[in-house]
mmCIF file of C-alpha atoms in Angstrom:
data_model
loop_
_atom_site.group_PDB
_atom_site.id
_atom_site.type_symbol
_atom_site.label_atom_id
_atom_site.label_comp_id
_atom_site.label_asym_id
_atom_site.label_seq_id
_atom_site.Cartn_x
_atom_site.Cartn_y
_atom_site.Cartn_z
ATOM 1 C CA UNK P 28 6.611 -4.358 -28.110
ATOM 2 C CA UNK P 29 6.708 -4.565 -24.464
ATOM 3 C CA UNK P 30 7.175 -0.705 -23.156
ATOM 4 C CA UNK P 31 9.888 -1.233 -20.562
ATOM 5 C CA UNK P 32 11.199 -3.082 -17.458
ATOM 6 C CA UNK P 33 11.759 -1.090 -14.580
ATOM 7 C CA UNK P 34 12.513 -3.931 -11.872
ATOM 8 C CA UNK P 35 15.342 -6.656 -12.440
ATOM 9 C CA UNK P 36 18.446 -7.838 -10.152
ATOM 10 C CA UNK P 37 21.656 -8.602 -12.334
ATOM 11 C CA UNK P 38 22.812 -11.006 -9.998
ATOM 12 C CA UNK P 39 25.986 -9.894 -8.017
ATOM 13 C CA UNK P 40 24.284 -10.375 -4.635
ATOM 14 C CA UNK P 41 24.579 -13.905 -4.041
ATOM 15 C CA UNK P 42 21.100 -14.515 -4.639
ATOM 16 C CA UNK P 43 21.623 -17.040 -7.940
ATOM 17 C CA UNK P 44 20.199 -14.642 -10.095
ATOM 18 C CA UNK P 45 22.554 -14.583 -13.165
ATOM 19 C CA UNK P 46 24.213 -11.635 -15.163
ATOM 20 C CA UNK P 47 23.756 -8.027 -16.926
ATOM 21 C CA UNK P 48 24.733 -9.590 -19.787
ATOM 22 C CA UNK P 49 22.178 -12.638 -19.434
ATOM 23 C CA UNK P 50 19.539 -10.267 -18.851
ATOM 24 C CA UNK P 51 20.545 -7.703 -21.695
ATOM 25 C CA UNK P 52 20.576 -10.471 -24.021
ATOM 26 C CA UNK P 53 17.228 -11.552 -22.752
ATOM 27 C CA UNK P 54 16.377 -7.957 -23.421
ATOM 28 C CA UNK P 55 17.304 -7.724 -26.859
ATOM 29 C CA UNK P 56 15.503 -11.214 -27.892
ATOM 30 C CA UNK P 57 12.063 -9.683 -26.094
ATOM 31 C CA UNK P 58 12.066 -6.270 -28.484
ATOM 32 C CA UNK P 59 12.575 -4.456 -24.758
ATOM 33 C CA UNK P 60 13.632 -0.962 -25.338
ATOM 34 C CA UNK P 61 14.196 -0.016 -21.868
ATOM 35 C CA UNK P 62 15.836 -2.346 -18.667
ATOM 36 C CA UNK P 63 16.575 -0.907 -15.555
ATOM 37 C CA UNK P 64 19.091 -2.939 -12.940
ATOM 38 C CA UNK P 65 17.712 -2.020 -9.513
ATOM 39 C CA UNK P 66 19.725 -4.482 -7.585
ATOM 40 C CA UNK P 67 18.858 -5.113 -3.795
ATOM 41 C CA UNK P 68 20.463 -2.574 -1.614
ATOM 42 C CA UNK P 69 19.489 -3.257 2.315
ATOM 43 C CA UNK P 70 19.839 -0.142 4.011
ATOM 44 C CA UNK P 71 20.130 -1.459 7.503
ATOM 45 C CA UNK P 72 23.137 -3.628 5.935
ATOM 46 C CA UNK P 73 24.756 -1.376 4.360
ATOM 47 C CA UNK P 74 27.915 -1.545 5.698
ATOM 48 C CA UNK P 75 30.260 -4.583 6.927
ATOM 49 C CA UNK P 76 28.566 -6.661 9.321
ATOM 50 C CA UNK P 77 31.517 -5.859 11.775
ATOM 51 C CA UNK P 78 29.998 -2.109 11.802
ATOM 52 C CA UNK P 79 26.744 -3.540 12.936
ATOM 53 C CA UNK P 80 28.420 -6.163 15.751
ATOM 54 C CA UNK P 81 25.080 -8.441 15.016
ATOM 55 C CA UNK P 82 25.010 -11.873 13.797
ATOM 56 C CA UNK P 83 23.013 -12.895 11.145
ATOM 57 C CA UNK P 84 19.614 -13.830 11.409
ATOM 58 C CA UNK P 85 19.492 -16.357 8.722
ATOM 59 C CA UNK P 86 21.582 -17.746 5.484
ATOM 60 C CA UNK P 87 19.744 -14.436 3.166
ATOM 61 C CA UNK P 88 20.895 -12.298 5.179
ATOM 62 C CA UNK P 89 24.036 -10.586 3.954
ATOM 63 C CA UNK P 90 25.678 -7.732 4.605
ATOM 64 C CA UNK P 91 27.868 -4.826 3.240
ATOM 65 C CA UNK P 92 25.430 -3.657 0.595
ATOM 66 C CA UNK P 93 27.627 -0.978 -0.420
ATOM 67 C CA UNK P 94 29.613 -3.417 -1.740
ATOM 68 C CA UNK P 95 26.838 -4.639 -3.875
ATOM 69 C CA UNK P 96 25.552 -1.522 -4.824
ATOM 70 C CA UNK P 97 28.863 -0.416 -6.366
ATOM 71 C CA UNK P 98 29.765 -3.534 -7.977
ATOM 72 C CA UNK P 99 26.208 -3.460 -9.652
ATOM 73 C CA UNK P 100 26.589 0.539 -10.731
ATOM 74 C CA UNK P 101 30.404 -0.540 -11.964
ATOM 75 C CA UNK P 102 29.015 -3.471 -14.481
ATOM 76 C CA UNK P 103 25.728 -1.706 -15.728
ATOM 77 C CA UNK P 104 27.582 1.282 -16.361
ATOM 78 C CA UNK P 105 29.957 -0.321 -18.160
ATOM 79 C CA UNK P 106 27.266 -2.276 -20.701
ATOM 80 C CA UNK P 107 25.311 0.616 -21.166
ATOM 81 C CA UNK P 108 27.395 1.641 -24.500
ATOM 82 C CA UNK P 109 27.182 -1.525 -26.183
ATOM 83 C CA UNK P 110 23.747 -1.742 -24.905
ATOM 84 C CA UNK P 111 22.822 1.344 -26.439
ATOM 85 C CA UNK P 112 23.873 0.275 -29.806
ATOM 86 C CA UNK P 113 21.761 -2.289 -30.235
ATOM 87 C CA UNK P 114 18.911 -0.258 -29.588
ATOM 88 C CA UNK P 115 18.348 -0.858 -25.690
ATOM 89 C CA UNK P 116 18.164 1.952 -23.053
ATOM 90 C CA UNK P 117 19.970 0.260 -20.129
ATOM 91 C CA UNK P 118 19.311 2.418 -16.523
ATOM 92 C CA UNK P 119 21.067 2.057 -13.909
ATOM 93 C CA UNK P 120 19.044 1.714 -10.374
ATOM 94 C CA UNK P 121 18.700 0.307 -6.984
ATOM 95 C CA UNK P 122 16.044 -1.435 -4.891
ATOM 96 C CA UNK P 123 16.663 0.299 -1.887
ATOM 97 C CA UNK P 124 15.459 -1.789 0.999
ATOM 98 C CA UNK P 125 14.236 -0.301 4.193
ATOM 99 C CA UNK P 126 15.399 3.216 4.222
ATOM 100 C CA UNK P 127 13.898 4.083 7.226
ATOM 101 C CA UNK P 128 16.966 2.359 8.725
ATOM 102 C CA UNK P 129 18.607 5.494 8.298
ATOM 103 C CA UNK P 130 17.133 8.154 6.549
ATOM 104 C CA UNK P 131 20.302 10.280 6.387
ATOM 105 C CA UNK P 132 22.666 7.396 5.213
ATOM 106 C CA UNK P 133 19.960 6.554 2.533
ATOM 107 C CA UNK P 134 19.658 9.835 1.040
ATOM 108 C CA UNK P 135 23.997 10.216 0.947
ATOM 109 C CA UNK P 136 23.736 7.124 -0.953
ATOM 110 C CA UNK P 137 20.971 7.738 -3.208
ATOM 111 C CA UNK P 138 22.911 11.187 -4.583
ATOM 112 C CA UNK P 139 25.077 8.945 -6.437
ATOM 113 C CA UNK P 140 25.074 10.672 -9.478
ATOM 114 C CA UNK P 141 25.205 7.469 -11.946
ATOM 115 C CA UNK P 142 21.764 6.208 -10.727
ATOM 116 C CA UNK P 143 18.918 6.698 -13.082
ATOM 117 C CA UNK P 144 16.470 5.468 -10.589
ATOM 118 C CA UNK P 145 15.346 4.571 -7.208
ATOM 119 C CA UNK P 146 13.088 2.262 -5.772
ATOM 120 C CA UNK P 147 12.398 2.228 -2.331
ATOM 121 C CA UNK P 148 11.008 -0.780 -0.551
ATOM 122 C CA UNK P 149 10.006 -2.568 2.670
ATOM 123 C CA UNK P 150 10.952 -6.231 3.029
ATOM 124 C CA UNK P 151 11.200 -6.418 6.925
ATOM 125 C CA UNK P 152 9.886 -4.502 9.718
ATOM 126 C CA UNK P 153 12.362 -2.727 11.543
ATOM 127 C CA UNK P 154 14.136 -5.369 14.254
ATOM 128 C CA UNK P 155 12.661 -8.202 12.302
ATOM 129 C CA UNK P 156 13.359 -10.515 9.680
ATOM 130 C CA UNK P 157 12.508 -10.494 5.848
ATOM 131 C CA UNK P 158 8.457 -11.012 5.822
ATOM 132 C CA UNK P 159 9.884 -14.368 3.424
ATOM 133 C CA UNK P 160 11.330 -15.756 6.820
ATOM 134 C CA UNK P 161 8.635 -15.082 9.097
ATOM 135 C CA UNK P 162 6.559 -18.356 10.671
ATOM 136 C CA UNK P 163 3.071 -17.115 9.741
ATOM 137 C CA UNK P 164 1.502 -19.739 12.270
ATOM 138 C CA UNK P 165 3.142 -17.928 14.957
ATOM 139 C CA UNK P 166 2.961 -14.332 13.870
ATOM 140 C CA UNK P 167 -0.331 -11.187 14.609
ATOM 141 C CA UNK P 168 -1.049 -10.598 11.326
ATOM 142 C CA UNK P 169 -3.122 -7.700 11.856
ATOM 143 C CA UNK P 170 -0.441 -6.033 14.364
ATOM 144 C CA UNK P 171 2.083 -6.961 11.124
ATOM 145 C CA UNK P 172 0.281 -5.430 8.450
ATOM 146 C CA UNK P 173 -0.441 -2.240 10.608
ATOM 147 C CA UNK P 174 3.285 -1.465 11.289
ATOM 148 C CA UNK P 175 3.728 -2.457 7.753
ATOM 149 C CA UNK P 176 2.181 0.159 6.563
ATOM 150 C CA UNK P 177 2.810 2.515 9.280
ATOM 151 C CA UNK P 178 6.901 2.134 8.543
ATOM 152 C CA UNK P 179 5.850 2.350 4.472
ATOM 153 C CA UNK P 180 4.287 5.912 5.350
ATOM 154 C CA UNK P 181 7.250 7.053 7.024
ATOM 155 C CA UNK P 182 9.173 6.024 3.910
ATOM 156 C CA UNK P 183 6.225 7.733 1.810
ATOM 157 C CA UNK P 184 6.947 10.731 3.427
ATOM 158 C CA UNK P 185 10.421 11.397 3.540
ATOM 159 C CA UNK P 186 10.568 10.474 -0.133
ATOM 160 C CA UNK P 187 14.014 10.571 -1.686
ATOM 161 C CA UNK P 188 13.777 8.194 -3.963
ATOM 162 C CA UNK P 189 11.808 7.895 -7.297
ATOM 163 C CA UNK P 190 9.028 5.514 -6.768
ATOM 164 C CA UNK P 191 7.988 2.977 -4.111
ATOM 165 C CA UNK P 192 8.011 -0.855 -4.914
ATOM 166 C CA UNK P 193 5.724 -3.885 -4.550
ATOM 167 C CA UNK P 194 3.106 -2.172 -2.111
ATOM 168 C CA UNK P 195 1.264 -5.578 -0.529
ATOM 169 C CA UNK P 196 4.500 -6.930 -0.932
ATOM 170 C CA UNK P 197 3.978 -9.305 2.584
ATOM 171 C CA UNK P 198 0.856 -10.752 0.811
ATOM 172 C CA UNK P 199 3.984 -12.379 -1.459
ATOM 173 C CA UNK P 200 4.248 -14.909 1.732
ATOM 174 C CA UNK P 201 1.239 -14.452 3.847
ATOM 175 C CA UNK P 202 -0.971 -15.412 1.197
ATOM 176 C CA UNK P 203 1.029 -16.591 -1.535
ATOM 177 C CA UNK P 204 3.087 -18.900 0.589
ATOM 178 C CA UNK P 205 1.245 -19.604 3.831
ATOM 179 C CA UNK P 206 -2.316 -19.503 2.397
ATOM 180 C CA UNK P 207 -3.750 -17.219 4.975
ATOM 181 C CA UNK P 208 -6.248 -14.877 3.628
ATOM 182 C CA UNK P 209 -5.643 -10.803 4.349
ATOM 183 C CA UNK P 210 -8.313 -8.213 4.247
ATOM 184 C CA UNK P 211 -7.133 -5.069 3.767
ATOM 185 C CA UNK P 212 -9.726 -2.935 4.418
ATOM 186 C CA UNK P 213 -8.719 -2.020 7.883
ATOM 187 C CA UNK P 214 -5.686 -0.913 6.388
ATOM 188 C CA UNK P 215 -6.896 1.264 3.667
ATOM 189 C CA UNK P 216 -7.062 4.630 5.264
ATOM 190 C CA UNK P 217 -3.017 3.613 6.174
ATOM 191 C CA UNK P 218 -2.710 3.307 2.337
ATOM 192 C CA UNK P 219 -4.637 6.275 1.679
ATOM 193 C CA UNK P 220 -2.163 8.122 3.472
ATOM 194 C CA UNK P 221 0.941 6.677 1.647
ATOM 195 C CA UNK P 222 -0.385 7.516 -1.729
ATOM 196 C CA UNK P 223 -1.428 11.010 -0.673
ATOM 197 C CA UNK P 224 2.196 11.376 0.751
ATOM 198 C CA UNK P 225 3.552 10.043 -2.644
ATOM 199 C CA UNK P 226 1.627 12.222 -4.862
ATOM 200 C CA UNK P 227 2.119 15.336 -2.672
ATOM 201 C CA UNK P 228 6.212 14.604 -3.274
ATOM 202 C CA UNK P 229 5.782 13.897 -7.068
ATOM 203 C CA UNK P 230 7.058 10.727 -6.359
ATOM 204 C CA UNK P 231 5.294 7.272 -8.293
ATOM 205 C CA UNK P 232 4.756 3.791 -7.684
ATOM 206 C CA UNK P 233 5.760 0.605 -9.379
ATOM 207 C CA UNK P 234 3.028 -1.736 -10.838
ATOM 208 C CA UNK P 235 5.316 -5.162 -10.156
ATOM 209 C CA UNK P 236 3.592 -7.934 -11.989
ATOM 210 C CA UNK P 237 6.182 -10.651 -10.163
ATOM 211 C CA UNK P 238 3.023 -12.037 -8.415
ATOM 212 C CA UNK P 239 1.505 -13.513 -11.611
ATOM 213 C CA UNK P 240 4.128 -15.899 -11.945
ATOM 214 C CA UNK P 241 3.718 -16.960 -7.907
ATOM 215 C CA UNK P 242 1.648 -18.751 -5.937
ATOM 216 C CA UNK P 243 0.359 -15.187 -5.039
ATOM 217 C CA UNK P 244 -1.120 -15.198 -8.302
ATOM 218 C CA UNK P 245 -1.655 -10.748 -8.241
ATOM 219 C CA UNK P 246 0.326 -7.998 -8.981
ATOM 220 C CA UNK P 247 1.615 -5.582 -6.468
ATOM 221 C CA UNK P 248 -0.662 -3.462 -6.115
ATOM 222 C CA UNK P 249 -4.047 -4.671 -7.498
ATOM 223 C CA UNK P 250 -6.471 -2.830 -9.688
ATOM 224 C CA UNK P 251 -8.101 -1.279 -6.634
ATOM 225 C CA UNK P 252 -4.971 0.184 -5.023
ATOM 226 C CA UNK P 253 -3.802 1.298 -8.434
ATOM 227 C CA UNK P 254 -6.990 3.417 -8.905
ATOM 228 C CA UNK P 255 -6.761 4.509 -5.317
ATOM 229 C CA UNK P 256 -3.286 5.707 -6.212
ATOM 230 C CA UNK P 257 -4.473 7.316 -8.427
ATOM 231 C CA UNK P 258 -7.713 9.237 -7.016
ATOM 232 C CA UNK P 259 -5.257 10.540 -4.269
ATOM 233 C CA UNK P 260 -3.055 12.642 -7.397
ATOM 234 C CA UNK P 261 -0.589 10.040 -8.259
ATOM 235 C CA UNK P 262 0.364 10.171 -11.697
ATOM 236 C CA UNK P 263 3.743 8.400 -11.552
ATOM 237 C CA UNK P 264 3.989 4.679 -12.337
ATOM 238 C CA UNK P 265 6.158 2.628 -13.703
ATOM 239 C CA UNK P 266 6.368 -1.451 -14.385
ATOM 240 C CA UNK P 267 8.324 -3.956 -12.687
ATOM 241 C CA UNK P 268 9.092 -8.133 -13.292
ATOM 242 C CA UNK P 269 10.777 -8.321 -10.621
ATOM 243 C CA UNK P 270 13.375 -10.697 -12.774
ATOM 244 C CA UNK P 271 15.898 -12.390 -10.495
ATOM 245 C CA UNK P 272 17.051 -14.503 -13.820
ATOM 246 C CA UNK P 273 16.960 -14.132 -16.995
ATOM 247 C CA UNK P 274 13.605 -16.182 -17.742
ATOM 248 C CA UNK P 275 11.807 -14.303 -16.100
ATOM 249 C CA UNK P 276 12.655 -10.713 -17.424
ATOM 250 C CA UNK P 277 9.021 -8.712 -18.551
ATOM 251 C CA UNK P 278 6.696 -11.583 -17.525
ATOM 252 C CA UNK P 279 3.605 -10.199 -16.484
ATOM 253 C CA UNK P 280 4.398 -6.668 -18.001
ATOM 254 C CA UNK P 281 1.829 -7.276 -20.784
ATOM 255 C CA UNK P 282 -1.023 -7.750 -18.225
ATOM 256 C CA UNK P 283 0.517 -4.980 -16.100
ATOM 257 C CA UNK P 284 -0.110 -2.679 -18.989
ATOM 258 C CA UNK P 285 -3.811 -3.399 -19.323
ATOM 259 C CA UNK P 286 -4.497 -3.586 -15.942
ATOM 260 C CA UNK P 287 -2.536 0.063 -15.600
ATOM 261 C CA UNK P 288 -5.027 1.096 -18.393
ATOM 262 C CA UNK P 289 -8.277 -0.333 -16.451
ATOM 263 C CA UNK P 290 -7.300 2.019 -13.251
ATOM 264 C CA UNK P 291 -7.235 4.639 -15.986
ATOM 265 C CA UNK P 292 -3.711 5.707 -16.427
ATOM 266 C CA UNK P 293 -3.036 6.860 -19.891
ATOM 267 C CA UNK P 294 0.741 7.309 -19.833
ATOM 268 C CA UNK P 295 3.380 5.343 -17.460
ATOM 269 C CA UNK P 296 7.307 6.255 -17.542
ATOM 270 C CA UNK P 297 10.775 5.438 -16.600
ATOM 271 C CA UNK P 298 13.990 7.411 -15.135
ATOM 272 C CA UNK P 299 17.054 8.986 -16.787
ATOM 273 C CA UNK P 300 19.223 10.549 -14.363
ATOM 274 C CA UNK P 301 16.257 10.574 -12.045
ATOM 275 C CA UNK P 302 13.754 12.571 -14.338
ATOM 276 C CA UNK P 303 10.924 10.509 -15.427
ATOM 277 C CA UNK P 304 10.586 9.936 -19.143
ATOM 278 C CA UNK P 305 6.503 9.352 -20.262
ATOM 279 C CA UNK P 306 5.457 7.138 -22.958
ATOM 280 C CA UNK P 307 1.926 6.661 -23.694
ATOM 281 C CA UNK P 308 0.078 3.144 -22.883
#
């Protein structure tokens, strides 16, 4: 039996993704005993795009995330009952995208006392697109990857949130996508620093095993990153798919696992009301 999936969208952004119930369903026919819905929640669209007086940049970007957010809370909240009786542990959660937008707002929001968990991730610089829209051919990668990371240890740092998603998750598209290689050994001291801030706030990372099933072809992190983690103090981790549908809910988890156990970890978890729950690997 697959130990849990920390990382799935249930669909009410208008992303095509599908349902709760589609992916509880899909759930239930894998053996999972634990799902958590951590639906995309952009920070720096939070509110009503009127509130921000900005157009939008392109057709993904939406706003009024708040709106999302509660609709998402509303409708796993409301399956976790059934859910329960069938022998699945459904979590409530969000992916909370770029909380560095506004540190203040994103810790008001993330005291919502119905979320289980908390992801916090970085899928655009600030005053930039989504790294998935970005013309590589025209773009410093180096000077892109370094305020990557530099914005990631600010989020590392302030830490509200439970554990930080898809780190590497610009290789997605710079590699995966435009087939430009990245070395990212002048950014490991920048990484250092992230864990170290991670592990000093008790806070964890997810191992996101999306990549697998991309062009990408890796997990977020790899093996070395996870062990790197891991030499700094970090103890938390938890696994991810990454399942915007159905299909695609646990894929990868099974490798994540032994590659989790290869870095040396012995135990990963997930959240209840924010406290981490351990099972052994």
């Amino acid at each position: 039996m697959l130990p849990m999936d920390c990382h799935t969208h249930t669909g009410i952004s208008p992303d095509g993704s599908g349902t709760v119930a589609g992916h509880v369903e899909q759930a239930k026919k894998l053996g999972l005993p634990v799902l958590a819905f951590t639906e995309h929640v952009e920070m720096n669209r939070y509110f009503p795009q009127a509130h921000y007086n900005i157009l939008p940049r392109n057709e993904w970007e939406i706003f009024d995330h708040a709106a999302v957010l509660e609709q998402s809370l509303e409708a796993v909240t409301a399956a976790k009952e059934q859910a329960a009786a069938a022998g699945l542990t459904l979590l409530c959660g969000m992916e909370m995208g770029q909380p560095n937008a506004d540190f203040g707002l994103s810790a008001a929001v993330g005291a919502d006392a119905r979320l289980d968990f908390i992801i916090a991730s970085l899928h655009e610089l600030l005053d930039r697109p989504d790294f998935f829209c970005l013309d590589y051919s025209q773009e410093n990668i180096p000077a892109l990857m370094e305020q990557y990371f530099d914005q990631l240890y600010d989020i590392c740092r302030w830490g509200k949130f439970d554990v930080l998603g898809h780190l590497t998750y610009p290789l997605r598209y710079i590699e995966g996508e435009a087939g430009i290689p990245v070395p990212l050994e002048p950014y490991l001291e920048q990484i250092r620093c992230c864990f170290r801030a991670l592990a000093e706030n008790g806070k964890g990372i997810e191992l996101n095993t999306s990549g697998y099933r991309q062009k990408y072809g890796k997990p977020f992190p790899t093996l070395e990153y996870l062990k790197l983690y891991r030499e700094q103090g970090g103890e938390v981790l938890t696994f991810g798919s990454d399942a915007h549908c159905a299909e695609d809910l646990a894929k990868g988890i099974a490798e994540g696992v032994e590659l989790a156990k290869a870095a040396g970890f012995t135990r990963a978890c997930y959240f209840v009301q924010r406290k981490p729950v351990y099972i052994t690997l």
